[in-house]
Amino acid sequence: MDLGLREKVALVCAASRGLGFAVADELAAEGAHLVICSRGQDGIEKAAGSIRTHGTEVVAVVADIADPADLKRLYDRAIAQFGRVDILVTNSGGPPAGQFDSIDRSAWDAAVSLLLHSVIDLTRMVLPGMKERKWGRILNITSIASKQPVDNLMLSNSLRAGLTGFAKTLANEVAADGVTVNNILPGYTRTERLEELIEFIGRKEDISPDDVKARWHAEIPMRRLGEPREFAALAAFLVSERASYITGSSIAVDGGWTRSLF
Ligand code: NAD
């Protein structure tokens, strides 16, 4: 299937590793040009070097997506290089884990900046051009936590649900302009972040990494973690020409973990 992504310009946030990197790499493999960001110079340059092997243009920008000035600089760099953004993939690191009692006002504010304001600000920047060209794709990397709360993830569970409401409302507002807005929900996927989480839980509970994984496997009908490339395959489809009639959807890539009907 030709996804129709050749020569499209995609801005993928938080893409030095993990899911963001996998999505950027998949889009480049399909012929898209990329603007990618993360906070560290070395990491984002290394990622860009690897993605360039697909032969498309890749611009690496050091930017903290929780910082509005960095977001503006990121968008301006994309426009300076390509003159447009056809596809926006929002992403970030996960907010800190914790229950209600451990989260103070400043932690809530920081998580709101990271998970909500970053998406809203970037959307505000890319949307006018997408509407003008009558073509655009906005895809938010959220979490299965937006469909089924995960224990100890108060910030993620709360704010991703808020983002889902934002995206669904926006999807309806811009649908007639040829712009789709969707969410893609990772389940337990084998990224560096998950490996760190395995180490953390193992140390905290004095159990082996294999025991941590076994516990997760028991919750997942497929009995294994997901691979970033399995996630990236759906992401590439959702931002493609071929997904032109899908908008306002939240689709999990979770091996069956989410127990809800929809
Ligand atoms: P990861 O830690 O492997 O990668 C995160 C990427 O984000 C890195 O490139 C990092 O440099 C970048 N980053 C972090 N904070 C940033 C910031 N403020 N500004 C710019 N870049 C920033 O994580 P991942 O596993 O790829 O997860 C991506 C998202 O998906 C997270 O929000 C995570 O909570 C969510 N998620 C992941 C899983 C999973 O199993 N991997 C499951 C559910 C949800």
Coordinates of C-alpha atoms and ligand atoms in Angstrom, one line a residue:
M1 CA 0.0 0.0 0.0
D2 CA 1.4 3.4 -0.9
L3 CA 0.7 5.6 2.1
G4 CA 1.1 8.8 0.1
L5 CA 3.7 10.2 2.5
R6 CA 6.5 11.0 0.0
E7 CA 7.6 14.6 0.3
K8 CA 5.2 15.3 3.2
V9 CA 6.8 17.4 6.0
A10 CA 6.4 15.9 9.5
L11 CA 7.2 17.4 12.8
V12 CA 7.7 14.7 15.4
C13 CA 8.2 15.8 19.0
A14 CA 10.4 14.0 21.6
A15 CA 12.0 11.8 19.0
S16 CA 15.6 11.0 20.1
R17 CA 14.6 7.5 21.2
G18 CA 11.6 5.3 22.0
L19 CA 8.2 5.8 20.4
G20 CA 8.9 9.2 18.9
F21 CA 12.1 8.0 17.3
A22 CA 10.3 4.9 15.9
V23 CA 7.5 7.0 14.4
A24 CA 10.0 9.5 12.8
D25 CA 12.0 6.6 11.4
E26 CA 8.9 5.0 9.9
L27 CA 7.8 8.2 8.3
A28 CA 11.2 8.8 6.8
A29 CA 11.1 5.2 5.5
E30 CA 7.9 6.2 3.8
G31 CA 9.5 9.2 2.1
A32 CA 8.5 12.0 4.5
H33 CA 10.9 14.9 5.5
L34 CA 11.3 15.3 9.2
V35 CA 11.8 17.9 11.9
I36 CA 12.5 16.1 15.2
C37 CA 13.3 17.4 18.6
S38 CA 14.3 16.5 22.1
R39 CA 16.2 18.2 24.9
G40 CA 19.7 17.0 24.4
Q41 CA 21.9 17.9 21.5
D42 CA 23.8 14.5 21.3
G43 CA 20.7 12.4 21.4
I44 CA 18.7 14.3 18.8
E45 CA 21.7 14.5 16.4
K46 CA 22.4 10.8 16.7
A47 CA 18.7 10.0 16.0
A48 CA 18.7 12.4 13.0
G49 CA 21.9 10.7 11.6
S50 CA 20.2 7.3 11.8
I51 CA 16.9 8.5 10.3
R52 CA 18.8 10.2 7.4
T53 CA 19.8 6.7 6.1
H54 CA 16.3 6.6 4.5
G55 CA 17.4 9.4 2.2
T56 CA 14.9 12.2 3.2
E57 CA 15.8 15.5 4.8
V58 CA 15.9 15.4 8.6
V59 CA 16.3 18.6 10.8
A60 CA 17.2 18.1 14.4
V61 CA 16.2 20.7 16.9
V62 CA 17.1 20.9 20.6
A63 CA 13.9 21.9 22.3
D64 CA 12.1 21.3 25.6
I65 CA 8.4 20.9 24.6
A66 CA 7.3 22.1 28.0
D67 CA 8.8 25.5 27.2
P68 CA 6.6 27.7 25.0
A69 CA 9.6 29.6 23.6
D70 CA 11.2 26.4 22.5
L71 CA 8.0 25.3 20.8
K72 CA 8.0 28.6 18.8
R73 CA 11.6 28.1 17.9
L74 CA 10.9 24.5 16.8
Y75 CA 8.0 25.5 14.6
D76 CA 10.0 28.5 13.1
R77 CA 12.8 26.1 12.2
A78 CA 10.4 23.8 10.4
I79 CA 9.0 26.7 8.4
A80 CA 12.4 28.1 7.6
Q81 CA 13.5 24.7 6.3
F82 CA 10.4 23.5 4.5
G83 CA 7.9 26.3 4.5
R84 CA 5.1 24.1 5.9
V85 CA 4.2 21.4 8.4
D86 CA 1.8 18.7 6.9
I87 CA 1.9 16.3 9.8
L88 CA 2.3 17.0 13.6
V89 CA 3.1 14.1 15.9
T90 CA 3.0 15.3 19.5
N91 CA 4.9 13.3 22.1
S92 CA 6.9 13.8 25.3
G93 CA 8.5 11.8 28.1
G94 CA 5.9 10.5 30.6
P95 CA 5.0 12.6 33.6
P96 CA 6.3 11.4 37.0
A97 CA 4.4 8.4 38.6
G98 CA 2.7 8.9 41.9
Q99 CA -0.6 8.9 43.8
F100 CA -2.6 12.0 44.7
D101 CA -0.9 12.7 48.1
S102 CA 2.5 12.9 46.5
I103 CA 1.7 15.4 43.8
D104 CA 1.8 19.1 44.7
R105 CA 0.5 22.1 42.7
S106 CA 3.9 22.7 41.0
A107 CA 4.0 19.0 39.8
W108 CA 0.5 19.4 38.4
D109 CA 1.5 22.6 36.6
A110 CA 4.6 21.0 35.2
A111 CA 2.6 18.1 33.9
V112 CA 0.0 20.4 32.4
S113 CA 2.7 22.2 30.5
L114 CA 4.3 18.9 29.3
L115 CA 1.1 17.0 28.3
L116 CA -1.5 19.7 27.5
H117 CA 0.0 23.1 26.7
S118 CA 2.7 21.6 24.4
V119 CA 0.0 20.0 22.2
I120 CA -2.3 23.0 22.3
D121 CA 0.5 25.5 21.5
L122 CA 1.9 23.4 18.6
T123 CA -1.6 22.9 17.2
R124 CA -2.2 26.6 17.3
M125 CA 1.0 27.1 15.2
V126 CA 0.5 24.3 12.5
L127 CA -3.3 24.5 12.1
P128 CA -3.7 27.7 10.0
G129 CA -1.4 26.3 7.3
M130 CA -3.1 22.9 7.3
K131 CA -6.5 24.5 6.9
E132 CA -5.3 26.8 4.1
R133 CA -3.8 23.8 2.2
K134 CA -6.9 21.7 3.0
W135 CA -4.7 18.9 4.2
G136 CA -3.2 18.1 7.6
R137 CA -2.7 15.4 10.2
I138 CA -2.4 15.8 13.9
L139 CA -1.5 12.7 15.8
N140 CA -1.1 12.7 19.6
I141 CA 0.9 10.0 21.3
T142 CA -1.0 9.5 24.6
S143 CA -1.3 6.3 26.5
I144 CA -3.7 3.4 27.3
A145 CA -4.1 5.3 30.6
S146 CA -6.5 7.6 28.7
K147 CA -8.9 4.6 28.3
Q148 CA -8.2 2.7 31.5
P149 CA -6.4 4.3 34.4
V150 CA -3.1 2.7 35.4
D151 CA -2.5 2.5 39.1
N152 CA 0.0 5.1 40.5
L153 CA -0.2 7.3 37.4
M154 CA -2.4 10.1 38.7
L155 CA -0.9 12.7 36.4
S156 CA -0.9 10.7 33.3
N157 CA -4.4 9.3 33.8
S158 CA -5.9 12.7 34.4
L159 CA -4.2 14.8 31.8
R160 CA -4.3 12.4 29.0
A161 CA -8.1 12.1 29.5
G162 CA -8.1 16.0 29.2
L163 CA -6.1 15.8 26.0
T164 CA -8.4 13.3 24.5
G165 CA -11.3 15.7 25.1
F166 CA -9.3 18.5 23.4
A167 CA -8.5 16.3 20.4
K168 CA -12.0 15.0 19.9
T169 CA -13.4 18.5 20.0
L170 CA -10.8 19.9 17.7
A171 CA -11.3 17.0 15.3
N172 CA -14.9 18.0 14.8
E173 CA -14.0 21.6 14.4
V174 CA -11.5 21.0 11.6
A175 CA -12.8 17.9 9.9
A176 CA -14.3 19.8 7.0
D177 CA -10.9 21.5 6.3
G178 CA -9.2 18.2 5.4
V179 CA -7.4 18.0 8.8
T180 CA -7.6 14.9 10.9
V181 CA -6.9 14.7 14.6
N182 CA -6.3 11.4 16.3
N183 CA -4.7 9.8 19.3
I184 CA -2.5 6.7 19.3
L185 CA -2.3 4.9 22.7
P186 CA 0.8 2.9 23.5
G187 CA 0.4 -0.1 25.8
Y188 CA 3.5 -1.6 27.4
T189 CA 6.1 -1.1 24.7
R190 CA 9.7 -2.1 24.9
T191 CA 11.4 1.4 24.9
E192 CA 14.3 2.7 27.0
R193 CA 11.7 4.3 29.3
L194 CA 10.1 0.9 30.0
E195 CA 13.5 -0.7 30.6
E196 CA 14.2 2.1 33.2
L197 CA 10.8 1.4 34.8
I198 CA 11.5 -2.3 35.0
E199 CA 14.8 -1.5 36.8
F200 CA 13.0 1.0 39.1
I201 CA 10.2 -1.4 40.1
G202 CA 12.7 -4.3 40.5
R203 CA 14.8 -2.3 42.9
K204 CA 11.9 -0.9 44.8
E205 CA 10.2 -4.2 45.3
D206 CA 13.3 -6.3 45.4
I207 CA 12.2 -8.5 42.5
S208 CA 14.1 -9.4 39.3
P209 CA 13.5 -7.6 36.0
D210 CA 12.1 -10.9 34.7
D211 CA 9.6 -10.9 37.5
V212 CA 8.5 -7.4 36.6
K213 CA 8.1 -8.3 33.0
A214 CA 6.2 -11.6 33.9
R215 CA 3.7 -9.5 35.9
W216 CA 3.0 -7.3 32.9
H217 CA 2.9 -10.2 30.5
A218 CA 0.1 -11.7 32.7
E219 CA -2.0 -8.6 32.2
I220 CA -1.5 -8.5 28.4
P221 CA -3.6 -11.0 26.4
M222 CA -0.7 -11.3 23.9
R223 CA 1.6 -12.2 26.8
R224 CA 4.4 -10.0 25.6
L225 CA 5.5 -6.3 25.4
G226 CA 4.9 -4.4 22.2
E227 CA 7.8 -3.4 19.9
P228 CA 8.2 0.3 18.9
R229 CA 8.0 -0.6 15.2
E230 CA 4.6 -2.2 15.8
F231 CA 3.4 1.1 17.2
A232 CA 5.1 3.2 14.5
A233 CA 3.3 1.2 11.8
L234 CA -0.1 2.4 13.0
A235 CA 1.2 5.9 13.5
A236 CA 2.4 6.0 9.9
F237 CA -1.0 4.8 8.6
L238 CA -3.0 7.3 10.7
V239 CA -1.0 10.3 9.4
S240 CA -1.1 9.0 5.8
E241 CA -3.2 9.9 2.8
R242 CA -4.9 6.5 3.2
A243 CA -6.4 7.4 6.6
S244 CA -8.3 10.3 5.2
Y245 CA -11.7 9.2 6.8
I246 CA -10.4 8.5 10.3
T247 CA -10.6 11.4 12.7
G248 CA -11.4 12.0 16.4
S249 CA -10.3 8.4 17.1
S250 CA -8.2 7.0 20.0
I251 CA -6.6 3.8 19.0
A252 CA -4.6 1.6 21.3
V253 CA -1.6 -0.5 20.3
D254 CA -1.5 -2.6 23.4
G255 CA -1.7 -6.4 22.7
G256 CA -5.2 -6.4 24.0
W257 CA -4.4 -4.8 27.4
T258 CA -7.3 -2.3 27.4
R259 CA -10.4 -4.1 28.6
S260 CA -13.0 -1.6 27.4
L261 CA -15.2 -2.3 24.4
F262 CA -14.2 0.9 22.5
Ligands
NAD1 P1 11.2 7.3 26.2 O1 11.6 7.8 27.5 O2 11.9 6.1 25.7 O3 11.4 8.5 25.1 C1 11.0 9.8 25.4 C2 11.5 10.8 24.4 O4 11.1 12.0 24.8 C3 13.1 10.9 24.4 O5 13.5 11.1 23.1 C4 13.3 12.1 25.3 O6 14.5 12.7 25.0 C5 12.1 13.0 24.9 N1 11.7 14.0 25.9 C6 11.3 13.7 27.2 N2 10.9 14.9 27.7 C7 11.0 15.8 26.8 C8 10.7 17.2 26.7 N3 10.3 17.9 27.8 N4 11.0 17.9 25.6 C9 11.4 17.3 24.5 N5 11.7 16.0 24.5 C10 11.5 15.3 25.6 O7 9.6 7.2 26.3 P2 8.6 6.3 25.4 O8 8.5 5.0 26.0 O9 9.0 6.5 24.0 O10 7.3 7.1 25.7 C11 6.8 8.2 24.9 C12 5.4 8.6 25.5 O11 4.5 7.5 25.5 C13 5.5 9.0 27.0 O12 4.6 10.1 27.2 C14 5.0 7.8 27.7 O13 4.5 8.1 29.0 C15 4.0 7.3 26.8 N6 3.8 5.8 27.0 C16 4.7 4.9 26.8 C17 4.5 3.6 27.1 C18 5.6 2.5 26.9 O14 5.3 1.4 27.3 N7 6.7 2.8 26.3 C19 3.2 3.2 27.5 C20 2.2 4.2 27.7 C21 2.5 5.5 27.4

